[in-house]
mmCIF file of C-alpha atoms and ligand atoms in Angstrom:
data_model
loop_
_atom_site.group_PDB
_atom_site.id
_atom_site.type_symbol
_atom_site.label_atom_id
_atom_site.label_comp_id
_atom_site.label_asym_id
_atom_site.label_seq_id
_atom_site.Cartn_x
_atom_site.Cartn_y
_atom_site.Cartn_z
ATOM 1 C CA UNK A 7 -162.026 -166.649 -130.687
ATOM 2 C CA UNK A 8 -163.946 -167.213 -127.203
ATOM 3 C CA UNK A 9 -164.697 -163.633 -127.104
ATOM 4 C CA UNK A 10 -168.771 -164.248 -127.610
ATOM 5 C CA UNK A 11 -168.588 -167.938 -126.542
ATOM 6 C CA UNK A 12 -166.645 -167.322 -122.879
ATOM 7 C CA UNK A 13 -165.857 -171.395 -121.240
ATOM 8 C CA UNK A 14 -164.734 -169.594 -118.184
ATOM 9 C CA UNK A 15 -165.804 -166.743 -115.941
ATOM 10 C CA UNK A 16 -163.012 -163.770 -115.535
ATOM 11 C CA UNK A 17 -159.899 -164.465 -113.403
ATOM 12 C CA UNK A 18 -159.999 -162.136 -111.444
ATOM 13 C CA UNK A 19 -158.269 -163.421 -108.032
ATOM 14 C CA UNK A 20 -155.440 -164.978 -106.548
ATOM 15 C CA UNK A 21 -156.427 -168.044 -106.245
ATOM 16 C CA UNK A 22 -158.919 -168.431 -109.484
ATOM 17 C CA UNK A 23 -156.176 -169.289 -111.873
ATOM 18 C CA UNK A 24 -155.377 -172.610 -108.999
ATOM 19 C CA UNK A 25 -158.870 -173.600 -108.440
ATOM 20 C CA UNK A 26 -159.364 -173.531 -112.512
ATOM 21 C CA UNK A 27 -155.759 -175.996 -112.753
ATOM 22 C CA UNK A 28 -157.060 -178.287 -110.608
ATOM 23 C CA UNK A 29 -160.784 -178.524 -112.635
ATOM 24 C CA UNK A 30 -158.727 -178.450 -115.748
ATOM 25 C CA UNK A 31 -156.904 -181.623 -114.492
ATOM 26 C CA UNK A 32 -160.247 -183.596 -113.292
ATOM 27 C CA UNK A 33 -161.742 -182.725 -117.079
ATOM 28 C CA UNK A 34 -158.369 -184.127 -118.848
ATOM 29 C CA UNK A 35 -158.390 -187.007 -116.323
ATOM 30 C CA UNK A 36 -161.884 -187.899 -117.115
ATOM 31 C CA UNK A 37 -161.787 -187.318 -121.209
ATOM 32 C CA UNK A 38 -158.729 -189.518 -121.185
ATOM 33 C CA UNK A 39 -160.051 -192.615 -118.883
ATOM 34 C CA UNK A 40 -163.567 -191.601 -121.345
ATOM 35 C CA UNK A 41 -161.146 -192.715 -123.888
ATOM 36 C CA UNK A 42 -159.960 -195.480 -122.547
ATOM 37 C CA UNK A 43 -163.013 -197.229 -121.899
ATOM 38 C CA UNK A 44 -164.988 -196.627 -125.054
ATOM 39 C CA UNK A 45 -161.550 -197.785 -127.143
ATOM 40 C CA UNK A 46 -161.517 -200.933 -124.618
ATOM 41 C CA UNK A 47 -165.310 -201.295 -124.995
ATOM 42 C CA UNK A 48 -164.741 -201.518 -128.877
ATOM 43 C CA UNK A 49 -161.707 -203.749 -128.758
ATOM 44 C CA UNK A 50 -163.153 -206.517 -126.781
ATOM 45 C CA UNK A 51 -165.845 -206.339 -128.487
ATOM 46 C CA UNK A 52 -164.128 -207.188 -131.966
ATOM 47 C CA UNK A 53 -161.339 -209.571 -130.123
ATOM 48 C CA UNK A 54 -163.700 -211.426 -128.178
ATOM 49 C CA UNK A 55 -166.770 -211.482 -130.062
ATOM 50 C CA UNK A 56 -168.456 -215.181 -130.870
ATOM 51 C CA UNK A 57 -166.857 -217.231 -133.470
ATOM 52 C CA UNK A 58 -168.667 -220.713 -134.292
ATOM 53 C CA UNK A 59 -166.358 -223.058 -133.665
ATOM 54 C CA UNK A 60 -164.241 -221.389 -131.104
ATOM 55 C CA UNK A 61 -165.842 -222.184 -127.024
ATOM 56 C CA UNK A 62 -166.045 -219.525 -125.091
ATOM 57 C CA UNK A 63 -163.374 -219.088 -121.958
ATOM 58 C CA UNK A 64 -163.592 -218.446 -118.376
ATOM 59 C CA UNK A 65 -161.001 -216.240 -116.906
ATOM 60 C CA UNK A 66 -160.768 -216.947 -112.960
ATOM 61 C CA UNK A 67 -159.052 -213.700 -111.814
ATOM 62 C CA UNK A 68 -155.493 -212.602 -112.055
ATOM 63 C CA UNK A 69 -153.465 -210.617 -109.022
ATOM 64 C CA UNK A 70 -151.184 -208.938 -110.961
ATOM 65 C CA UNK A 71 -153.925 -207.195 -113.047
ATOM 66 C CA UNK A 72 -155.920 -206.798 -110.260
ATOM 67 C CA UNK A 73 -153.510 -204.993 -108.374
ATOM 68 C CA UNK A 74 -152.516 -202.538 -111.537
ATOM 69 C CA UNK A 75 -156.216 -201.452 -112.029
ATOM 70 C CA UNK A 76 -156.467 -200.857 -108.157
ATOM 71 C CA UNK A 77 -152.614 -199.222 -107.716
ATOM 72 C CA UNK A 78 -153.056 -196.589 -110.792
ATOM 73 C CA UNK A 79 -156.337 -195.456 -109.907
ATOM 74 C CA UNK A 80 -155.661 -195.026 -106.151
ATOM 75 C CA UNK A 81 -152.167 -193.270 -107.142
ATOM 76 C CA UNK A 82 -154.633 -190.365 -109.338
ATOM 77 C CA UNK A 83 -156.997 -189.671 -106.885
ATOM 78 C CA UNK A 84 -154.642 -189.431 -104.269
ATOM 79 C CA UNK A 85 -153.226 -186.774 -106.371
ATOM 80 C CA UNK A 86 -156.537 -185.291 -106.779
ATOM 81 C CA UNK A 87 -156.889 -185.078 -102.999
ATOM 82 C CA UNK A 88 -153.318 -183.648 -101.890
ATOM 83 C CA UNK A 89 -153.834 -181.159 -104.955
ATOM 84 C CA UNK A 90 -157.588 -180.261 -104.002
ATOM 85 C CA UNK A 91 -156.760 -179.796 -99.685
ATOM 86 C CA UNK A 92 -153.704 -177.588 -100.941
ATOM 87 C CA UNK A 93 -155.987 -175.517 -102.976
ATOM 88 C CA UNK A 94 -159.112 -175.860 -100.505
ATOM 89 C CA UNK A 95 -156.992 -174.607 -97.578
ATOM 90 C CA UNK A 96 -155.425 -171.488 -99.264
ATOM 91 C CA UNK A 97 -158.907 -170.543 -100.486
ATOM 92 C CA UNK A 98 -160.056 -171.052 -96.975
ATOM 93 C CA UNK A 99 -157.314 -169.386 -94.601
ATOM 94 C CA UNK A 100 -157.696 -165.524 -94.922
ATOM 95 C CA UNK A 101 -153.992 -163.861 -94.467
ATOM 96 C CA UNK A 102 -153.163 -162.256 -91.112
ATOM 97 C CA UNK A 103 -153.385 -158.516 -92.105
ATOM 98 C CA UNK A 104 -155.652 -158.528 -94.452
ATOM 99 C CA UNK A 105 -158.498 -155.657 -95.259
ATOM 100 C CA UNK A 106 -162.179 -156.455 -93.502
ATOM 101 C CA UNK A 107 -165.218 -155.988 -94.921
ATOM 102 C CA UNK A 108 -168.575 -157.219 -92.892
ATOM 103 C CA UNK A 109 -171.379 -158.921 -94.701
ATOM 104 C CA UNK A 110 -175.208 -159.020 -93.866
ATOM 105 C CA UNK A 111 -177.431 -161.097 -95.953
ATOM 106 C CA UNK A 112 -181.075 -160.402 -95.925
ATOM 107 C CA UNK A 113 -184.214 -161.157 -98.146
ATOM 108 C CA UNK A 114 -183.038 -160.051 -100.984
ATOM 109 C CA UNK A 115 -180.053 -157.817 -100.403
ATOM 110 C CA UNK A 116 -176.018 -157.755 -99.845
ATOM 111 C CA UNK A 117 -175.355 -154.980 -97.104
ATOM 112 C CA UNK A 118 -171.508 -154.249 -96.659
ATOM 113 C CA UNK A 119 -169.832 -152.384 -94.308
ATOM 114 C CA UNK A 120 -166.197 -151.819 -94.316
ATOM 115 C CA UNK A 121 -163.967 -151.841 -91.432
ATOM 116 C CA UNK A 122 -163.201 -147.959 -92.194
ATOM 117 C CA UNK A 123 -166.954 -147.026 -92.022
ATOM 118 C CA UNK A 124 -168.261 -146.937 -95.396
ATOM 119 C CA UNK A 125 -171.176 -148.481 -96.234
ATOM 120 C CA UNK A 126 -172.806 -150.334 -99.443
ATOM 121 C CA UNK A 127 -175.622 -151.845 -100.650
ATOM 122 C CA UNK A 128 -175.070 -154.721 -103.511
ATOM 123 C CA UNK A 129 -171.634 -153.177 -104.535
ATOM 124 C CA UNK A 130 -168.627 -154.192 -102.907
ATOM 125 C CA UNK A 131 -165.341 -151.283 -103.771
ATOM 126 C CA UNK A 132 -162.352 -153.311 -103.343
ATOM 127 C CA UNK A 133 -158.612 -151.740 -104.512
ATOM 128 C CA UNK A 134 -156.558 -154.420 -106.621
ATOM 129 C CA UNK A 135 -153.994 -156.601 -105.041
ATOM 130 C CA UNK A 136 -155.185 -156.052 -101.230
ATOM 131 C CA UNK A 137 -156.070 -159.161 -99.365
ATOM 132 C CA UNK A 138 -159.865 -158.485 -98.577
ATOM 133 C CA UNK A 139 -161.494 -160.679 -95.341
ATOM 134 C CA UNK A 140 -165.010 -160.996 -95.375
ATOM 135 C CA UNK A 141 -167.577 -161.467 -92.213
ATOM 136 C CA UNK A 142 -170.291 -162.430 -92.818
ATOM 137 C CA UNK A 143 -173.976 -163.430 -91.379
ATOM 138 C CA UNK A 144 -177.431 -163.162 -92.317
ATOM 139 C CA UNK A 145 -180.726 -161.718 -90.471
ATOM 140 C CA UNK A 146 -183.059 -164.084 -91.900
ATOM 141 C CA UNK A 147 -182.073 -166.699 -93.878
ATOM 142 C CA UNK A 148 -179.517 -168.948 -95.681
ATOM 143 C CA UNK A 149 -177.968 -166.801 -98.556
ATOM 144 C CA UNK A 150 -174.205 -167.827 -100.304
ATOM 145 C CA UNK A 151 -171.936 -165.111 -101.276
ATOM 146 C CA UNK A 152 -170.378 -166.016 -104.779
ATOM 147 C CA UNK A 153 -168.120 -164.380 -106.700
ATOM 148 C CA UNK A 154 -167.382 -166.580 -109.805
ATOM 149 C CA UNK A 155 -164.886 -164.557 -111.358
ATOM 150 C CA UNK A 156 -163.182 -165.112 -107.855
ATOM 151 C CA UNK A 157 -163.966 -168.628 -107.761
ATOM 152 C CA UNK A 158 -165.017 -168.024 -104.290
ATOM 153 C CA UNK A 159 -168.954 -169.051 -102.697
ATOM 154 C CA UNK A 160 -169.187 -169.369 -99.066
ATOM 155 C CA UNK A 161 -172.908 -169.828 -97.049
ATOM 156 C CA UNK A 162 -173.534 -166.945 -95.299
ATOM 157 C CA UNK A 163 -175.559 -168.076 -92.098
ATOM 158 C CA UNK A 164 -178.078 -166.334 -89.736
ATOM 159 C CA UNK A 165 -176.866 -166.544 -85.785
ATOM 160 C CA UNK A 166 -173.386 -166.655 -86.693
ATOM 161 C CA UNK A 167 -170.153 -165.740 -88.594
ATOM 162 C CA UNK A 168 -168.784 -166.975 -91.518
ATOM 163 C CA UNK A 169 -165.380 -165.949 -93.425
ATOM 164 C CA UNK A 170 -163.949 -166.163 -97.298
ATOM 165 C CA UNK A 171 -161.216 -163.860 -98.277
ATOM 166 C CA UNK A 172 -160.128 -162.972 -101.451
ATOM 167 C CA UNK A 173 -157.167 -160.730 -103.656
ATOM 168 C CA UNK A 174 -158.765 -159.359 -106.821
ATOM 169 C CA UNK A 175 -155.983 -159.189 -109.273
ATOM 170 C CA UNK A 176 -157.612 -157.346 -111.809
ATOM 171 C CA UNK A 177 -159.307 -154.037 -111.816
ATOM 172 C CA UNK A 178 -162.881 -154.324 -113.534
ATOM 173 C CA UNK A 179 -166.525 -154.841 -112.152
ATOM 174 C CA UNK A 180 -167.613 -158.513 -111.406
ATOM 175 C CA UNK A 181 -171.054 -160.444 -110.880
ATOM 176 C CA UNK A 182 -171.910 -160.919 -107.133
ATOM 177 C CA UNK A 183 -175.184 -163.436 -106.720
ATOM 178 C CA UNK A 184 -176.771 -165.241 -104.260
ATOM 179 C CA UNK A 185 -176.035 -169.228 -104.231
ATOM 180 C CA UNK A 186 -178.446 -170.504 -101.920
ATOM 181 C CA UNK A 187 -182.234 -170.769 -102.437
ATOM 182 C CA UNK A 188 -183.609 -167.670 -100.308
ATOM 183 C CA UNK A 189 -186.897 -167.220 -101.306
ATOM 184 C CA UNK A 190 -189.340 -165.603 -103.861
ATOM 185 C CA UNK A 191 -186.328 -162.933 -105.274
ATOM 186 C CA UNK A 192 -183.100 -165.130 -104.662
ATOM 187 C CA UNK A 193 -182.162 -164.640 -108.517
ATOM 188 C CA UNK A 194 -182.774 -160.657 -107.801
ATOM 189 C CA UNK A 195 -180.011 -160.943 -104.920
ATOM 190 C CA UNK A 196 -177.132 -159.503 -106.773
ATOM 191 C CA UNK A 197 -174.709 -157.307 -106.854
ATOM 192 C CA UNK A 198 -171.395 -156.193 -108.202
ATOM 193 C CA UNK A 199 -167.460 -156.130 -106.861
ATOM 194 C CA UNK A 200 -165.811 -153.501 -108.410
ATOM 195 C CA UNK A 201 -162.143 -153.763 -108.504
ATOM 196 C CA UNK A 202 -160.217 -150.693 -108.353
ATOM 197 C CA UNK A 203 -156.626 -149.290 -109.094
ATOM 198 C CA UNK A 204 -155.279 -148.432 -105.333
ATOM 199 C CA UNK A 205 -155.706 -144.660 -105.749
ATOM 200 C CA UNK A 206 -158.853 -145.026 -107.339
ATOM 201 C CA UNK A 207 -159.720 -146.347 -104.476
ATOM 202 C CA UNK A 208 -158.060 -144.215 -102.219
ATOM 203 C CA UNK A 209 -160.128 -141.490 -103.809
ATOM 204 C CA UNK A 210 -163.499 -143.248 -103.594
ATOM 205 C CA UNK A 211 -162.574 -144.686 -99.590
ATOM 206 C CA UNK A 212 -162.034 -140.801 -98.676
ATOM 207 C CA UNK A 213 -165.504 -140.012 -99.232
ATOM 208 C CA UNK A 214 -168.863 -140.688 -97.161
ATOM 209 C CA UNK A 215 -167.480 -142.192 -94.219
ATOM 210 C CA UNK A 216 -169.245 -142.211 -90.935
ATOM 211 C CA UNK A 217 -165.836 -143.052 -88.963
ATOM 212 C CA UNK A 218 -164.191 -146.289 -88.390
ATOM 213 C CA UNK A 219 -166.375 -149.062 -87.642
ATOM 214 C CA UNK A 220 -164.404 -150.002 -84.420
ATOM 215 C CA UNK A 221 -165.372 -145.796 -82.892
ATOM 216 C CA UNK A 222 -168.997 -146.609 -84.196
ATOM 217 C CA UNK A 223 -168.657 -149.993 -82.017
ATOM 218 C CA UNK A 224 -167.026 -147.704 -79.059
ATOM 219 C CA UNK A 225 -170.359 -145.451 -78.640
ATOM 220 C CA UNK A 226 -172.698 -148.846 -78.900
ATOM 221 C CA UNK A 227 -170.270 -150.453 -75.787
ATOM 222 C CA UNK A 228 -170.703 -147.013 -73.879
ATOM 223 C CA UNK A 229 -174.512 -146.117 -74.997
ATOM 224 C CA UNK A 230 -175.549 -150.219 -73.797
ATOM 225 C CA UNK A 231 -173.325 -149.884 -70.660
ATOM 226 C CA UNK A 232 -170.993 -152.681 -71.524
ATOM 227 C CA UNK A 233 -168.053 -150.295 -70.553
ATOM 228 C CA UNK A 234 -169.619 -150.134 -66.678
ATOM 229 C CA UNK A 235 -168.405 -154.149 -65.859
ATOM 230 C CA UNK A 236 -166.036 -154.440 -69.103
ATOM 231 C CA UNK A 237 -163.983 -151.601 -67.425
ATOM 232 C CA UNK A 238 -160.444 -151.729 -69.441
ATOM 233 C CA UNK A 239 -158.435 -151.771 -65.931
ATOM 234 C CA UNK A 240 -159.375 -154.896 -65.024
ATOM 235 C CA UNK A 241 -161.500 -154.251 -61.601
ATOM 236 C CA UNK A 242 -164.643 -154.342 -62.959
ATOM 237 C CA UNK A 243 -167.566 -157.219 -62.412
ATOM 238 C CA UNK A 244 -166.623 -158.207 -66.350
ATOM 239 C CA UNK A 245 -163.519 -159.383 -67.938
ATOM 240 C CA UNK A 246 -161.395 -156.683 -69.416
ATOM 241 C CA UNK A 247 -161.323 -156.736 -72.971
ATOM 242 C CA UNK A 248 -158.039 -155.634 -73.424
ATOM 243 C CA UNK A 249 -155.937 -157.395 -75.763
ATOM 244 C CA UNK A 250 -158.228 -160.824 -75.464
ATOM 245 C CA UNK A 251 -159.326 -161.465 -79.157
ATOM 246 C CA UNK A 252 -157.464 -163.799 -81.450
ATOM 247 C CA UNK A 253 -156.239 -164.652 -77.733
ATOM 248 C CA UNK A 254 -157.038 -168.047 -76.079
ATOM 249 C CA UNK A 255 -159.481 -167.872 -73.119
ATOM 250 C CA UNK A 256 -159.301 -169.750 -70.308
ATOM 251 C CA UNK A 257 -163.224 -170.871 -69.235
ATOM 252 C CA UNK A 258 -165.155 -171.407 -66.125
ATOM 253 C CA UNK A 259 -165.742 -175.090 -66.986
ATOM 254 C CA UNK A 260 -161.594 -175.697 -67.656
ATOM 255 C CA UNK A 261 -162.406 -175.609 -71.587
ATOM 256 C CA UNK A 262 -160.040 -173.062 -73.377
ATOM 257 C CA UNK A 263 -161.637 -171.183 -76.280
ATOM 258 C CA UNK A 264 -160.299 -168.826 -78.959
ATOM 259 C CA UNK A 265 -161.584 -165.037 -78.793
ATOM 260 C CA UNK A 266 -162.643 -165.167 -82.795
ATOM 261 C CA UNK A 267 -165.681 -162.946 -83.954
ATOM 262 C CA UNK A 268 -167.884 -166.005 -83.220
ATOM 263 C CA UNK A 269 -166.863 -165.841 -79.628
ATOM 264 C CA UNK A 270 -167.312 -162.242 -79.569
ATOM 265 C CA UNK A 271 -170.924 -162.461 -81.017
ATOM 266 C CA UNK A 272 -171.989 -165.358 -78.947
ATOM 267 C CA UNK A 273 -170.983 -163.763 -75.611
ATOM 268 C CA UNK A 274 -172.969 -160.748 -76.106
ATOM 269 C CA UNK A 275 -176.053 -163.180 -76.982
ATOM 270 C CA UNK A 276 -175.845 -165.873 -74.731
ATOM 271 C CA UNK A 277 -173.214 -164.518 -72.403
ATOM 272 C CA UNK A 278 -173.955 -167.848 -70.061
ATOM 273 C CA UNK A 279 -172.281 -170.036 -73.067
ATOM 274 C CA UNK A 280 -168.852 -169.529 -72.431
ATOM 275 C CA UNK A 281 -168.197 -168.071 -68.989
ATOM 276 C CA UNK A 282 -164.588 -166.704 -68.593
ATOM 277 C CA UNK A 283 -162.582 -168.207 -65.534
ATOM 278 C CA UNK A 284 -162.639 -166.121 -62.320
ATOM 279 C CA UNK A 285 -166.015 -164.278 -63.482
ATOM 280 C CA UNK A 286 -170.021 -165.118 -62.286
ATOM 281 C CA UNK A 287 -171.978 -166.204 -65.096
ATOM 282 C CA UNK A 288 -174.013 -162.154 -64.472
ATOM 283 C CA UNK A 289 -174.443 -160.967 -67.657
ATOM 284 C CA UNK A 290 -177.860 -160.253 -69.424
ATOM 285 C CA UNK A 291 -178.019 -161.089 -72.779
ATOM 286 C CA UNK A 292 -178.307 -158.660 -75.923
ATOM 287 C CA UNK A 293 -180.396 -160.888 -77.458
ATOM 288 C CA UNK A 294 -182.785 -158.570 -79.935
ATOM 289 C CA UNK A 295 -181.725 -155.266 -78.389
ATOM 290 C CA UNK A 296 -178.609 -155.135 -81.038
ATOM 291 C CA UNK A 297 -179.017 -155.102 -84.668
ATOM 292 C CA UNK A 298 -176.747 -157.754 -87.004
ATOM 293 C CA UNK A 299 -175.022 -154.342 -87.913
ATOM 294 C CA UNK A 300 -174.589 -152.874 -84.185
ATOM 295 C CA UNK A 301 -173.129 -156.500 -83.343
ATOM 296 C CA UNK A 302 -170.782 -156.597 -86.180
ATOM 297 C CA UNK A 303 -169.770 -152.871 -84.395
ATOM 298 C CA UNK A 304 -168.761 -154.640 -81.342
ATOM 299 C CA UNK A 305 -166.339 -157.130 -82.740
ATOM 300 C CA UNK A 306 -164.869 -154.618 -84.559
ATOM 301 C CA UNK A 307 -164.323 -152.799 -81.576
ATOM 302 C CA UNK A 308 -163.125 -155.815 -79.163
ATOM 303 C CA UNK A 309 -161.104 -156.215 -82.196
ATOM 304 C CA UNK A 310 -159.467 -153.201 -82.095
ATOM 305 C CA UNK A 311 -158.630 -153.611 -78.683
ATOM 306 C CA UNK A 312 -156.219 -155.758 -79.223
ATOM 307 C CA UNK A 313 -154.105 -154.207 -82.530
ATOM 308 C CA UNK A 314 -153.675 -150.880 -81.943
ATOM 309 C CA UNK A 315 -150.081 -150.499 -83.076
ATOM 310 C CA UNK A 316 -146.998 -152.134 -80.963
ATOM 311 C CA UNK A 317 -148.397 -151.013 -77.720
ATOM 312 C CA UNK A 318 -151.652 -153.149 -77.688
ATOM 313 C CA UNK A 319 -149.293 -155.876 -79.242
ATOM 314 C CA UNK A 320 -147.509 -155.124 -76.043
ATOM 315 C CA UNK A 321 -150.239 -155.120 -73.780
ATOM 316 C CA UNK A 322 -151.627 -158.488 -75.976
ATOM 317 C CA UNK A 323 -148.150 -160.340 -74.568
ATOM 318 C CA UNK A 324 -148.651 -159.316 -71.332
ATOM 319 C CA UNK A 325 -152.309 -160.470 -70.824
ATOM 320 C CA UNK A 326 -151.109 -164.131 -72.145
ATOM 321 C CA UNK A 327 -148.301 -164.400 -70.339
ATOM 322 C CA UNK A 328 -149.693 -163.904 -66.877
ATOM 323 C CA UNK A 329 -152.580 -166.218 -66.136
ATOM 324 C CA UNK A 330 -153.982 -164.324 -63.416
ATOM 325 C CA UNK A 331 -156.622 -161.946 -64.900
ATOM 326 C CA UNK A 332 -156.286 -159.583 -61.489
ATOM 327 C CA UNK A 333 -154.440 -156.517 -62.204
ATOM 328 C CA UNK A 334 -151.328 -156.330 -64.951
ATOM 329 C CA UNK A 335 -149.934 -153.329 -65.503
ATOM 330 C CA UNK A 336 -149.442 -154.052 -68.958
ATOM 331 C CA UNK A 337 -152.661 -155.091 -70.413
ATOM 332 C CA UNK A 338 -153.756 -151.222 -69.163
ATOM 333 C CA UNK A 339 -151.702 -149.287 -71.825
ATOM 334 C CA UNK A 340 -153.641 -146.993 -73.534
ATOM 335 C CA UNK A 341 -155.824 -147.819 -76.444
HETATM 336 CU CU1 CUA B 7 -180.126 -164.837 -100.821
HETATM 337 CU CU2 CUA B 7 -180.591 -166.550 -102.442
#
């Protein structure tokens, strides 16, 4: 009956069918306290209204009513908020394993890289049912990746990272736009997420790859000379980068630090930021020598570093587990 008249967008994810509950509850909340007012409105109106003969009478206040309009009220939006942070925090906490993709926004187009090495321009291939993690950033401006059939919009920001996951749950192709004001073509910055059966997608992943993003991220740390103090065994001018990200980091100034793609990205352009302990504040900065795309490269590659199958998990334990960054055996196996 809704086929030409559509009230919702697609469903399309794991978490569309929550966030549309929730709305579905603040519209029935509101139409029903709608209700209530306009039949209260009314009623008074006709109970109350100005008799001759009958003097009007001044009510002074009355706790227990008081304290029943205040009670309820409180009692629903608290309900609202516990339901809403539940919902808000799944959206917002992308699962441990899954898929990446990165994101760069520019005036006036979506350019996606995925963690395997294929790119795409304003199409996103995703299979169905895969968790898919999303970082993002943008070389100019302020652009918002939304997905409505997702129910998913997250700013994408220039200078740094910012994350939305999602798990399509049903195979089809869905809008992609721009939320933010960007500029003279912001309603031409669109795209598409097409949603694939798995070996659909298998198929369409084994084709036009330029090799994994992380090996792509290797040749940029060897070609800018990173790997001369960054030296994986530990002795050279640099920390090793062995096993450190998702990691805490233990600073120069005492502060401790997670090693997330925003600490990654920072310390290759403003490497005086965030010193690590034990280490001279000596590198230069990368500032405009590395392209969004070359950066997002290096994370991928620190990344790497530190999950390459059980022995890098290995390695990761040992690394925490002595403080001292001087020599472990350990944090050396091979990547
Ligand atoms: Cu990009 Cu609007």
């Amino acid at each position: 009956m809704f086929d030409n008249f559509p009230l919702w967008p697609d469903r399309a994810s794991s978490t569309a069918g929550n966030v549309d509950a929730l709305y579905i509850f603040l519209l029935i909340v509101s139409g029903l306290m709608t209700l209530l007012i306009f039949a209260a409105v009314v009623y008074f109106a006709a109970r109350y209204r100005r008799r001759p003969g009958v003097p009007a009478e001044q009510i002074e206040g009355s706790i227990p009513l008081e304290l029943t309009w205040s009670i309820i009220p409180l009692g629903v939006f608290l309900v609202i908020f516990a339901w809403g942070a539940v919902v808000y925090f799944k959206s917002r906490t992308p699962p441990r394993d899954a898929t990446e993709v990165y994101v760069v926004a520019k005036q006036w187009m979506w350019k996606l890289e995925h963690a395997e090495g294929q790119r795409e321009i304003n199409e996103l291939h995703v299979p169905v049912g895969r968790d898919v993690k999303l970082i993002m950033t943008s070389q100019d401006v302020i652009h918002s990746f939304y997905v409505p059939a997702f129910r998913m919009k997250q700013d994408v920001l220039p200078g740094r990272y910012t994350v939305e996951w999602f798990r399509a749950t049903k195979p089809g192709t869905y809008h992609l736009f721009c939320a933010e004001y960007c500029g003279t073509q912001h309603s031409g910055m669109i795209g598409s997420i097409i949603v694939m059966e798995p070996a659909q997608y298998e198929a369409w992943m084994s084709g036009g790859s330029t090799g994994p993003l992380s090996a792509t991220g290797e040749k940029i740390f060897a070609e800018l000379g990173c790997v001369t103090c960054h030296r994986a065994d530990s002795q050279g001018r640099g920390p090793s980068l062995q096993g450190v990200f998702g990691k805490p980091v233990l600073l120069e100034d005492g502060r401790t630090v997670t090693a997330d793609e925003n600490y990654v990205r920072e310390s290759i352009l403003d490497p005086g930021a965030k010193v690590v302990n034990g280490f001279k504040p000596v590198m230069p900065t990368f500032q405009g020598l590395v392209s969004e795309e070359q950066l997002n490269a290096l994370v991928a590659y620190v990344k790497s570093l530190s999950n390459a199958g059980s022995g890098g998990m290995k390695a990761n334990a040992a690394a925490v587990a002595v403080p001292n960054p001087a020599p472990v055996k350990g944090s050396q196996v091979n990547q």
